[in-house]
Coordinates of C-alpha atoms and ligand atoms in Angstrom, one line a residue:
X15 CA 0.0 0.0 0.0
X16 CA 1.7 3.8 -1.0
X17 CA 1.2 6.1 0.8
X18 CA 0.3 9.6 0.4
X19 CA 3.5 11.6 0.4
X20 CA 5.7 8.8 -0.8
X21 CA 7.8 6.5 1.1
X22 CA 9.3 7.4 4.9
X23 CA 13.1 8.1 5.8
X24 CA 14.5 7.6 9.1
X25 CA 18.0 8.1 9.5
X26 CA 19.5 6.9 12.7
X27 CA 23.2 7.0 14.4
X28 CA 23.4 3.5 16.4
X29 CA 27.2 4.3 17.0
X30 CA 28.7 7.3 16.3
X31 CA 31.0 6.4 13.3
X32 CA 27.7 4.3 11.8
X33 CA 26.3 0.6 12.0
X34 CA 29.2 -1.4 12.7
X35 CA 31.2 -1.5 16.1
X36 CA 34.9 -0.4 14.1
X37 CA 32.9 1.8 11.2
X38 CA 35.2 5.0 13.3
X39 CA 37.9 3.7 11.4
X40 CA 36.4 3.9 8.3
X41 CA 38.1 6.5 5.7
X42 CA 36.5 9.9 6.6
X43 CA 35.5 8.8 9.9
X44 CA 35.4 11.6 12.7
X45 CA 36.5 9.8 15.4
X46 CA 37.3 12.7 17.5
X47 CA 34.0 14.7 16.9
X48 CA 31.7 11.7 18.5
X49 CA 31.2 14.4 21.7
X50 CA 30.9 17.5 19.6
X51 CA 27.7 18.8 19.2
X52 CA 28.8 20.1 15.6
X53 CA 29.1 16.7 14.1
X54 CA 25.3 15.6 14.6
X55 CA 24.4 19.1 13.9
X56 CA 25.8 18.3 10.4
X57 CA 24.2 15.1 10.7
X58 CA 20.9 16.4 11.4
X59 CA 21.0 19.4 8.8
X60 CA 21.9 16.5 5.8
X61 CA 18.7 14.5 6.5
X62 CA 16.8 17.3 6.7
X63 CA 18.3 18.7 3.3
X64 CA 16.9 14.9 2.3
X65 CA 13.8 15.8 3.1
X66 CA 14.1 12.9 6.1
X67 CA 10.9 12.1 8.7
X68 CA 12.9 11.9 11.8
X69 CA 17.0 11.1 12.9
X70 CA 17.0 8.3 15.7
X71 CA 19.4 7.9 18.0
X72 CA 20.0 5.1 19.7
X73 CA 21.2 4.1 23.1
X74 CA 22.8 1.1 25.1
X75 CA 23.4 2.3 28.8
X76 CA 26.9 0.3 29.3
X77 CA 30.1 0.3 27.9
X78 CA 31.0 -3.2 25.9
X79 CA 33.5 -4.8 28.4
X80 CA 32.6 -8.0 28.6
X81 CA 35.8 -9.3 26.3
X82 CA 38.9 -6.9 25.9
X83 CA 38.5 -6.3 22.4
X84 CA 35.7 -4.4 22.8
X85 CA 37.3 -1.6 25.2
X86 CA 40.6 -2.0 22.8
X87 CA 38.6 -1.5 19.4
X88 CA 35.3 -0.5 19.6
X89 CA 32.9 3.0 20.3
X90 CA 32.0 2.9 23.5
X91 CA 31.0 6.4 24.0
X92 CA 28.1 8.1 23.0
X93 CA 25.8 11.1 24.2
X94 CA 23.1 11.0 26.1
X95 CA 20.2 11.1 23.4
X96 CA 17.9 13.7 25.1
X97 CA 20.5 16.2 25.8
X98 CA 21.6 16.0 22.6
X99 CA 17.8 16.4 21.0
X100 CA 17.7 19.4 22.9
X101 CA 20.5 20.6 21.3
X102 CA 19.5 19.6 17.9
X103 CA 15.5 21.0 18.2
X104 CA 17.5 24.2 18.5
X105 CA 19.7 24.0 15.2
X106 CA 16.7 22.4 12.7
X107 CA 13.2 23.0 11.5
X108 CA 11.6 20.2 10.3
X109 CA 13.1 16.5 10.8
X110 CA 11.9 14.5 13.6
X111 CA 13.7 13.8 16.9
X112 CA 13.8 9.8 18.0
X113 CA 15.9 8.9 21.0
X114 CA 16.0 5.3 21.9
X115 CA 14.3 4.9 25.8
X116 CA 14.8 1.8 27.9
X117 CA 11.9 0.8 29.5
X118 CA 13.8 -1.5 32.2
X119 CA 15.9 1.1 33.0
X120 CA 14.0 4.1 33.1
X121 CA 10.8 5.3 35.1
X122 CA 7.6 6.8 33.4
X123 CA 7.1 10.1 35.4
X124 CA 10.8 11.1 33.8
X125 CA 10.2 9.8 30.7
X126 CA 7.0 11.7 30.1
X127 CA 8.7 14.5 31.6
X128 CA 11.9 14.5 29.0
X129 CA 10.2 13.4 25.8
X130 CA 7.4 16.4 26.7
X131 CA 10.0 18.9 26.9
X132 CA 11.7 18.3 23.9
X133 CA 8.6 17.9 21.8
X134 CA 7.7 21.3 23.0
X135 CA 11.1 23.1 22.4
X136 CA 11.0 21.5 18.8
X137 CA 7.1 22.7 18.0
X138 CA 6.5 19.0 17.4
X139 CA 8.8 16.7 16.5
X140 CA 9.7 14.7 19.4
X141 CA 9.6 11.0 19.4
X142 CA 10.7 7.8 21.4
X143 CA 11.7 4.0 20.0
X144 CA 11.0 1.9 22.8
X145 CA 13.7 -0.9 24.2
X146 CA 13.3 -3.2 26.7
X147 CA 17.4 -3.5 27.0
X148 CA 19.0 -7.2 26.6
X149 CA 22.6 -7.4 28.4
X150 CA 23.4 -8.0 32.0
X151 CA 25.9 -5.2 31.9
X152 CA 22.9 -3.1 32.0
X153 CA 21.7 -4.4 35.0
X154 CA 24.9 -4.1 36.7
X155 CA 24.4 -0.2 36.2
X156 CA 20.7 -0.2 38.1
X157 CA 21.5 -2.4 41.1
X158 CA 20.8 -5.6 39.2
X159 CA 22.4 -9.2 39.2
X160 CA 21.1 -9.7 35.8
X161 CA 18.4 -8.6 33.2
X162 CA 15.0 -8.8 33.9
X163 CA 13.0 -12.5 32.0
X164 CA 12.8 -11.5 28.6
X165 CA 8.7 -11.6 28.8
X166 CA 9.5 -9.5 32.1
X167 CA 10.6 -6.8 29.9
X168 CA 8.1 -6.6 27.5
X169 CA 5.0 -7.0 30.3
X170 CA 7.1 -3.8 31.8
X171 CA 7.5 -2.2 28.5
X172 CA 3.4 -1.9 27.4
X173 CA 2.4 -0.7 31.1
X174 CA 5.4 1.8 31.1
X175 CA 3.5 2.9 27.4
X176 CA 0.3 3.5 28.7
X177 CA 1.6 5.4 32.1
X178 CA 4.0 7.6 29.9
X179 CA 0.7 8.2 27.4
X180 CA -1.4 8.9 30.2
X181 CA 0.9 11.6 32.1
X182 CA 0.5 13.2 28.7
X183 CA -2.9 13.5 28.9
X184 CA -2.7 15.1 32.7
X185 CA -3.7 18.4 31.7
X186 CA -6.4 19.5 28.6
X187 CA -5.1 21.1 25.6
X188 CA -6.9 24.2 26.8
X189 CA -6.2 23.7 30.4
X190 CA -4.0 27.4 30.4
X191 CA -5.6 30.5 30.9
X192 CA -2.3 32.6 31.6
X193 CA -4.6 35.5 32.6
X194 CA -2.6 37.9 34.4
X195 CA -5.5 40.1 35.2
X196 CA -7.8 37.5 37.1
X197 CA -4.7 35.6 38.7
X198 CA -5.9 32.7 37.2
X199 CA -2.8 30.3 35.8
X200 CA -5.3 27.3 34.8
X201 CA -8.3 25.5 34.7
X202 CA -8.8 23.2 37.6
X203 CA -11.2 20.8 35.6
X204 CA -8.4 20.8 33.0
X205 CA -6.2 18.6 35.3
X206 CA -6.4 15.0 35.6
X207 CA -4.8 12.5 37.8
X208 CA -3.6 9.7 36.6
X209 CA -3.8 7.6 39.5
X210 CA -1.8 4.3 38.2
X211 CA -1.3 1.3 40.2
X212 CA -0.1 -1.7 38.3
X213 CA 2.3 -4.4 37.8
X214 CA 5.4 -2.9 38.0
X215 CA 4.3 0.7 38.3
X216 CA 2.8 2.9 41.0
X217 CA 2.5 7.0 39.8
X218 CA 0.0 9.3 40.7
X219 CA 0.3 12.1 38.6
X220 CA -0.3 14.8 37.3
X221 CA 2.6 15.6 34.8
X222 CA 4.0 18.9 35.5
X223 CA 4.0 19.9 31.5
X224 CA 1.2 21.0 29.8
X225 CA -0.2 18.7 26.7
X226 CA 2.9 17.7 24.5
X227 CA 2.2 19.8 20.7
X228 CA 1.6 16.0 19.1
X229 CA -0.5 15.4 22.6
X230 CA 1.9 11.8 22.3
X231 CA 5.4 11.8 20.9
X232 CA 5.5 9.4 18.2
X233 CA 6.3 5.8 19.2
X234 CA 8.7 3.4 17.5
X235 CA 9.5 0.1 18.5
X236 CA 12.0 -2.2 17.5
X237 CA 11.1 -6.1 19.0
X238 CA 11.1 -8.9 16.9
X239 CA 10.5 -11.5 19.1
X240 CA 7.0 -12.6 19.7
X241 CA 6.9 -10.2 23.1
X242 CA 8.4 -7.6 20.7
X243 CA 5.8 -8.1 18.2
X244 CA 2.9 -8.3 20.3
X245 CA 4.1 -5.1 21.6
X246 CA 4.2 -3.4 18.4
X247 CA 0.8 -4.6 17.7
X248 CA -0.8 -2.4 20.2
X249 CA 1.3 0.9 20.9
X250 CA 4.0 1.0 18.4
X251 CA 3.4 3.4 15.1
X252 CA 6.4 3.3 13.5
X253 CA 8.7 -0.3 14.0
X254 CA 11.9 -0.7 13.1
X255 CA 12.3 -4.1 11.2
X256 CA 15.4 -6.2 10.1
X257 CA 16.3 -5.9 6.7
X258 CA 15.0 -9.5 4.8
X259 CA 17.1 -10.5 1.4
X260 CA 14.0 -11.8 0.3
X261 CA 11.0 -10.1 -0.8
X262 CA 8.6 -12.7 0.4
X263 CA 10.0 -12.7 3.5
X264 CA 9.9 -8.7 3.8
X265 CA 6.2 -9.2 2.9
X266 CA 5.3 -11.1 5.4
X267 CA 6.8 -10.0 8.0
X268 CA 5.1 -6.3 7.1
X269 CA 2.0 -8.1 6.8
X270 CA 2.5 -9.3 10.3
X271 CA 3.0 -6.4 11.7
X272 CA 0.0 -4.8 10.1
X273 CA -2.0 -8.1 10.9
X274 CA -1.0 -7.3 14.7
X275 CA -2.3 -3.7 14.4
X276 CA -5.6 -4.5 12.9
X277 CA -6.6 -7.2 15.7
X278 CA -6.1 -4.5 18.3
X279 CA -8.6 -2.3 16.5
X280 CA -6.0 -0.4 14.9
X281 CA -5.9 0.7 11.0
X282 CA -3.1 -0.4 9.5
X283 CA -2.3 2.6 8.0
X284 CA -1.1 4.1 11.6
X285 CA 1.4 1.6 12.2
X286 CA 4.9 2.8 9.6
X287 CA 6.8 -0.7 8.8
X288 CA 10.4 0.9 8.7
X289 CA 13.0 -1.9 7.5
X290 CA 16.6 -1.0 8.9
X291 CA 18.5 -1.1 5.9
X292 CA 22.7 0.0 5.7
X293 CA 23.8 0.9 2.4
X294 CA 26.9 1.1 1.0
X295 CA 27.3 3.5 -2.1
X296 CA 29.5 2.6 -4.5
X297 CA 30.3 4.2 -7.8
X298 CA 30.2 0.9 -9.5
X299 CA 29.4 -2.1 -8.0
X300 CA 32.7 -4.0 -7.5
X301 CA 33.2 -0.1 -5.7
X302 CA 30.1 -0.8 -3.1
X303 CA 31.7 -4.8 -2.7
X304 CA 35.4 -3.1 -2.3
X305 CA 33.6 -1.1 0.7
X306 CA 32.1 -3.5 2.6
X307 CA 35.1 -6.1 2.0
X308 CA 36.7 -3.0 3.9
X309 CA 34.7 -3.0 6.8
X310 CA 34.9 -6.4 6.9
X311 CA 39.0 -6.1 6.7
X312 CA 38.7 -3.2 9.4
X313 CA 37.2 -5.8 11.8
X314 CA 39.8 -7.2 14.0
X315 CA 39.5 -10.9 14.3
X316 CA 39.3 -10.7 18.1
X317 CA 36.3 -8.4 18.2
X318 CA 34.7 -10.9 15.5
X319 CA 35.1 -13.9 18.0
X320 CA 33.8 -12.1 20.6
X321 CA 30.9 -10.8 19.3
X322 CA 29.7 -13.8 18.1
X323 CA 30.3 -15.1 21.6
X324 CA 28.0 -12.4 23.2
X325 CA 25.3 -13.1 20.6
X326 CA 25.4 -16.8 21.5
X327 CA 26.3 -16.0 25.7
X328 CA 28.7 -18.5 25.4
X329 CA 32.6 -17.6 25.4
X330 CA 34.2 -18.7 22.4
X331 CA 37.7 -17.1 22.9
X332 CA 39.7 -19.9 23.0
X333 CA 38.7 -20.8 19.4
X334 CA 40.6 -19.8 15.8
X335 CA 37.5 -17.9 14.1
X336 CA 38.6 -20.3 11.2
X337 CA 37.2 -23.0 13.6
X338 CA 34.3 -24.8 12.8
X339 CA 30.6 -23.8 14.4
X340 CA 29.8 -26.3 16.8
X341 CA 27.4 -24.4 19.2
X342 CA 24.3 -26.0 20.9
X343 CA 21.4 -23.8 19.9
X344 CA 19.1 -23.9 23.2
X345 CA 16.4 -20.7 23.3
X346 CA 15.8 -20.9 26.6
X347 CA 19.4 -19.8 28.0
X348 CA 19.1 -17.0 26.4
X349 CA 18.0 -14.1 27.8
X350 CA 19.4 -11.3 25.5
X351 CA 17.8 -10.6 21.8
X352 CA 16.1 -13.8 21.4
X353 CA 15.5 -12.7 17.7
X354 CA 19.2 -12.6 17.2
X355 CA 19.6 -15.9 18.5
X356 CA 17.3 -17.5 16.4
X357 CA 18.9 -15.6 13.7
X358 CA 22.3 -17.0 13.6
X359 CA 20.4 -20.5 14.3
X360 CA 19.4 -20.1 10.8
X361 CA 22.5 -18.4 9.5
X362 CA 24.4 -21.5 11.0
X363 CA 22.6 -23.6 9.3
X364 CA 23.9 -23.1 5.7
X365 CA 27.7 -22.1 6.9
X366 CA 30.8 -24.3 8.5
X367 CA 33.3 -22.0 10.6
X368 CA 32.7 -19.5 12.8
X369 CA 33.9 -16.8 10.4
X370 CA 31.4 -17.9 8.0
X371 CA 28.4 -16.8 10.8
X372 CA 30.2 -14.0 11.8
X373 CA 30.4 -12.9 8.3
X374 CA 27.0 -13.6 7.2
X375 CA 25.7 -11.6 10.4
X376 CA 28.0 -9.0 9.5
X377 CA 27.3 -8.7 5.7
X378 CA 23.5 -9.3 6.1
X379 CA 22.6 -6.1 7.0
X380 CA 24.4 -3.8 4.4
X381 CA 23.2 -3.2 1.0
X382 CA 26.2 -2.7 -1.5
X383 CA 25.6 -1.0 -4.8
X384 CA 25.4 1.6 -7.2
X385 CA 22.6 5.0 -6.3
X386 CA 20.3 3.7 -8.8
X387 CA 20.4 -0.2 -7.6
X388 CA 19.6 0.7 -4.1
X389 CA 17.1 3.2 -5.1
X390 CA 15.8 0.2 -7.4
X391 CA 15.7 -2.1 -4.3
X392 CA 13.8 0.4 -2.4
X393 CA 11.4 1.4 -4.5
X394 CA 10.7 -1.9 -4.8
X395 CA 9.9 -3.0 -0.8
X396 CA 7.7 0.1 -0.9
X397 CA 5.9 -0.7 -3.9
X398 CA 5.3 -4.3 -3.1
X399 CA 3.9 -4.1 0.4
X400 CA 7.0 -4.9 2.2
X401 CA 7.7 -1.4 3.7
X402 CA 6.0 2.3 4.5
X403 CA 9.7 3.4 4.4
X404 CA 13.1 3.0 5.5
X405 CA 15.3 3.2 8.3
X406 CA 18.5 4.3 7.3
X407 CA 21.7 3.0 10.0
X408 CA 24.1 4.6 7.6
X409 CA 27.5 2.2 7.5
X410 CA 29.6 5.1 8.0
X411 CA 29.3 8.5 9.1
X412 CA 29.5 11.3 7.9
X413 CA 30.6 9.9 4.0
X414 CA 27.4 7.8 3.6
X415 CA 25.1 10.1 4.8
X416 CA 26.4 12.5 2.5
X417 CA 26.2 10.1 -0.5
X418 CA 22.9 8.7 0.2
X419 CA 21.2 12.5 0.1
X420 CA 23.4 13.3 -2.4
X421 CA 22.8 10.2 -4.7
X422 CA 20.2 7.8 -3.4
X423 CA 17.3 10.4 -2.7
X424 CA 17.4 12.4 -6.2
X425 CA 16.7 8.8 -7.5
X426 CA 14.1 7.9 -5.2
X427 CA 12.8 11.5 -6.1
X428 CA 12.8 10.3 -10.3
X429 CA 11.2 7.2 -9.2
X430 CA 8.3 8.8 -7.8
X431 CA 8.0 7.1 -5.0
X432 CA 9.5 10.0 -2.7
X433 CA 9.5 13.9 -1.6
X434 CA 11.6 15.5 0.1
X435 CA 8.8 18.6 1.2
X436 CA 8.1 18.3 4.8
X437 CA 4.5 18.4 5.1
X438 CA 2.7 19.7 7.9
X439 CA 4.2 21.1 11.0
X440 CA 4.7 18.3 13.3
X441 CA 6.3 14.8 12.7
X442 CA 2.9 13.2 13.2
X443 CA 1.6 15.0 10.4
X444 CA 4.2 14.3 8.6
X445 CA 4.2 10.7 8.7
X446 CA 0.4 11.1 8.7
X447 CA -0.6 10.1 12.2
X448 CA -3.4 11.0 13.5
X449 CA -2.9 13.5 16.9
X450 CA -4.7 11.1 19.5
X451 CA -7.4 12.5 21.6
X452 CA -7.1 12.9 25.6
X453 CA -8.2 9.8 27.8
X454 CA -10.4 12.0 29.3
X455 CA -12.3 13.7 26.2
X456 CA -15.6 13.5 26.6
X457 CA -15.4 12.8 30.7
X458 CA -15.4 14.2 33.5
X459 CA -12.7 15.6 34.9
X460 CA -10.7 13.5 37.7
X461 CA -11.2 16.6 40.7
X462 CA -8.2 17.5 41.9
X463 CA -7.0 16.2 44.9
X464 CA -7.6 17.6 48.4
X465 CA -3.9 18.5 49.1
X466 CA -4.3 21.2 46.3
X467 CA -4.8 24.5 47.3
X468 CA -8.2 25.2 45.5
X469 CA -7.8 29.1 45.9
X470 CA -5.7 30.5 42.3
X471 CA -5.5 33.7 43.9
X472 CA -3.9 32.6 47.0
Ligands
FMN3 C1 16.9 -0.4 13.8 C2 17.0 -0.9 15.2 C3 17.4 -0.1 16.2 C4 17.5 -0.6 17.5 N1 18.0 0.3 18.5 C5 18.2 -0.2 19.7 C6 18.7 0.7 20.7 O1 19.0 1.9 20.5 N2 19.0 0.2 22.0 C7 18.7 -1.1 22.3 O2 19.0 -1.6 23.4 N3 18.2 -2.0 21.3 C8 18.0 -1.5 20.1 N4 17.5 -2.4 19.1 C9 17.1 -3.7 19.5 C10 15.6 -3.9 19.6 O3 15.0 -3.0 20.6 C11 15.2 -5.3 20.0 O4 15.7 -5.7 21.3 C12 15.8 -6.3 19.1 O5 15.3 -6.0 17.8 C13 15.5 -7.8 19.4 O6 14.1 -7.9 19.5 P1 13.5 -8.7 20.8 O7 13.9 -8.0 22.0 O8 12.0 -8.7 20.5 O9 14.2 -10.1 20.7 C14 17.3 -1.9 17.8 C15 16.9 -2.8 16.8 C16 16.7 -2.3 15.5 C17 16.3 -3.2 14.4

């Protein structure tokens, strides 16, 4: 199904330099800029030159110690994504601005709090991609032994949506009078108290915001897993999907999504299917292959070994990566990405040493070609009802960011399946979401408490 307005762009930094743990040592990497607010100001101001829906970035809240190699040779810094969406609502106009928020690790009250305040000092254009956070060292940094069950997460994850949605929905739209002359600041029916006691969570309420601009900052959500998809199904509007190297299977897994959306009384045209796609632009193609041999090349062994061995929790350091894969697929020890996991099971399948998986993991998610073949690949997902659009974890930054504006999108643009024109003013109406109505439309007002002083003037 098109949509009106053309395909979607997303364009997200997952680590500083781009997709890959080593892409910082790519040529025309910036490997000294990853804390200066100039680099994802240029960042920002390309996709929005592009015409791009939102930037996303993402967040992990623990440095990747687990082996050596990672502290030796991969990015483990990173800004703290709200601060730096503050900064960034400041220095654009129009593009969205995503930040990834984990819901294990975070409580409601400031979530609503931060993702309200940015979507006000950017007139719009705030919005959130939901984790549920998979490693242990993440625990260790919130006075845990280990993660939270896997389902744990996700039951966590929906009620921390609907608190968060709620506190947004504390005061009315119209709930500020600002009237100087009659001392009156606002409406006292415009308040509502949220008043949640659940599983996990326990928050009175109110929020002390008014009414985000887009009343709810848009929601993406990235889970693959069954918990992730059910998830999805019911809150998310935009989801992040893995890139599939077959059509069929892109199709399906769209129509899965949408199929998820529907059942919870949902149209499926307010839920955006966003593949994660990393391509690399090449010239020619032997160019684009050259590339991504590189970043292949630029991989140390070591760090190879040892990510595999934190995808499969089970340390493999002792092993030549030439060795053979001889690992004992069993879900249920697995409390990480379980959609990883089963991943690799398949990958695996078809390959003999362990550099053969690592390589297939590694290779799976870029795209190597020409401008014109990606934009061919593209417009053919969107076309054939395997994508709304496309999130873009460029495979190096800032070169492939450049190039894909520069080349991919003026051929998207030819192909008619994309515009670059932002439409509307916030990023819900640009993607075409409908602004969601309070809880409390249409009822009455929760009275405020007895602790409030009821006199304005007082
Ligand atoms: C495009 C994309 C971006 C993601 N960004 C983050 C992130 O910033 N932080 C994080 O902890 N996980 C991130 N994830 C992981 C997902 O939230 C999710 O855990 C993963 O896809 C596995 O799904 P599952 O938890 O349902 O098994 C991302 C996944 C994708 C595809």
């Amino acid at each position: 199904m098109t949509r009106d307005g053309g395909l979607v762009l997303g364009g997200m930094v997952f680590y500083p330099g781009g997709e890959h743990v080593t892409s910082w040592r790519l040529p025309g990497s910036e490997p000294d800029a990853y804390l200066d607010v100039e680099y994802y100001v240029r960042f920002a101001q390309t996709l929005e030159r592009g015409g791009f829906a939102t930037l996303f970035i993402a967040d992990e809240l623990y440095v990747w110690d687990r082996f050596a190699s990672g502290i030796d040779h991969a990015v483990n810094i990173r800004t703290e994504p709200f601060t730096l969406l503050g900064a960034l609502s400041q220095r654009t106009e129009h593009i969205g601005l995503a930040a990834t928020v984990s819901t294990t690790y975070n409580e409601p009250y400031h979530v609503a709090r931060k993702l309200a305040s940015i979507d006000h000092l950017s007139e719009g254009r705030a919005a959130w991609n939901l984790v549920t956070s998979a490693s242990d060292e993440e625990a260790w940094n919130f006075g845990r032994d280990a993660n939270l069950d896997h389902a744990v997460r996700y039951r966590r994850g929906a009620e921390f949506v609907d608190v968060v949605q709620g506190l947004w929905d504390s005061w009315d739209d119209d709930a500020f009078l600002y009237d100087q002359e009659s001392g009156y600041f606002a409406k006292r029916d415009g308040l509502h108290v949220l008043d949640h006691e659940g599983e996990f969570f326990r928050v009175r309420g109110p929020l002390n915001i008014a009414r985000p601009p887009q009343a709810h900052p848009v929601l993406f959500q990235a889970g693959a897993s069954e918990a992730g998809r059910a998830l999805a199904g019911a809150k998310a509007e935009g989801v992040f999907t893995l890139w599939q190297d077959d059509l069929a299977d892109a199709q399906a897994l769209y129509a899965d999504y949408k199929r998820r959306a529907v059942e919870h009384g949902r149209d499926a045209s307010s839920m955006l299917i966003l593949p994660a796609v990393s391509p690399v632009i090449g010239d020619t193609e032997a160019d684009a292959l050259r590339q991504l041999d590189e970043i292949e090349e630029l991989t140390p062994d070591r760090v190879s070994l040892d990510l595999l061995s934190h995808y499969l929790q089970t340390d493999l350091s002792d092993r030549p990566l030439d060795a053979p894969f001889e690992h004992v697929f069993d879900e249920t020890a697995i409390n990480q990405s379980k959609s990883v996991y089963e991943s690799i099971r398949r990958i695996a399948a078809e390959a003999t040493t362990l550099r053969e998986v690592y390589r297939t993991i590694l290779r799976r998610r870029f795209l190597p070609g020409t401008p014109e073949q990606i934009a061919d690949w593209l417009t053919e997902r969107y076309a054939q009802d395997a994508a709304d659009g496309y999130m873009l974890a460029f495979s190096s930054i800032p070169v492939s960011v450049d190039r894909f504006v520069d080349q991919v999108v003026p051929e998207l643009e030819r192909r008619g399946v994309y515009d670059r024109a932002y439409r509307g003013d916030t990023l819900r109406e640009h993607l075409g979401l409908a602004r969601p109505a309070s809880r409390y439309d249409g009822s009455a007002a929760v009275p405020a408490p007895a602790t409030v002083d009821q006199e304005a003037s007082a």
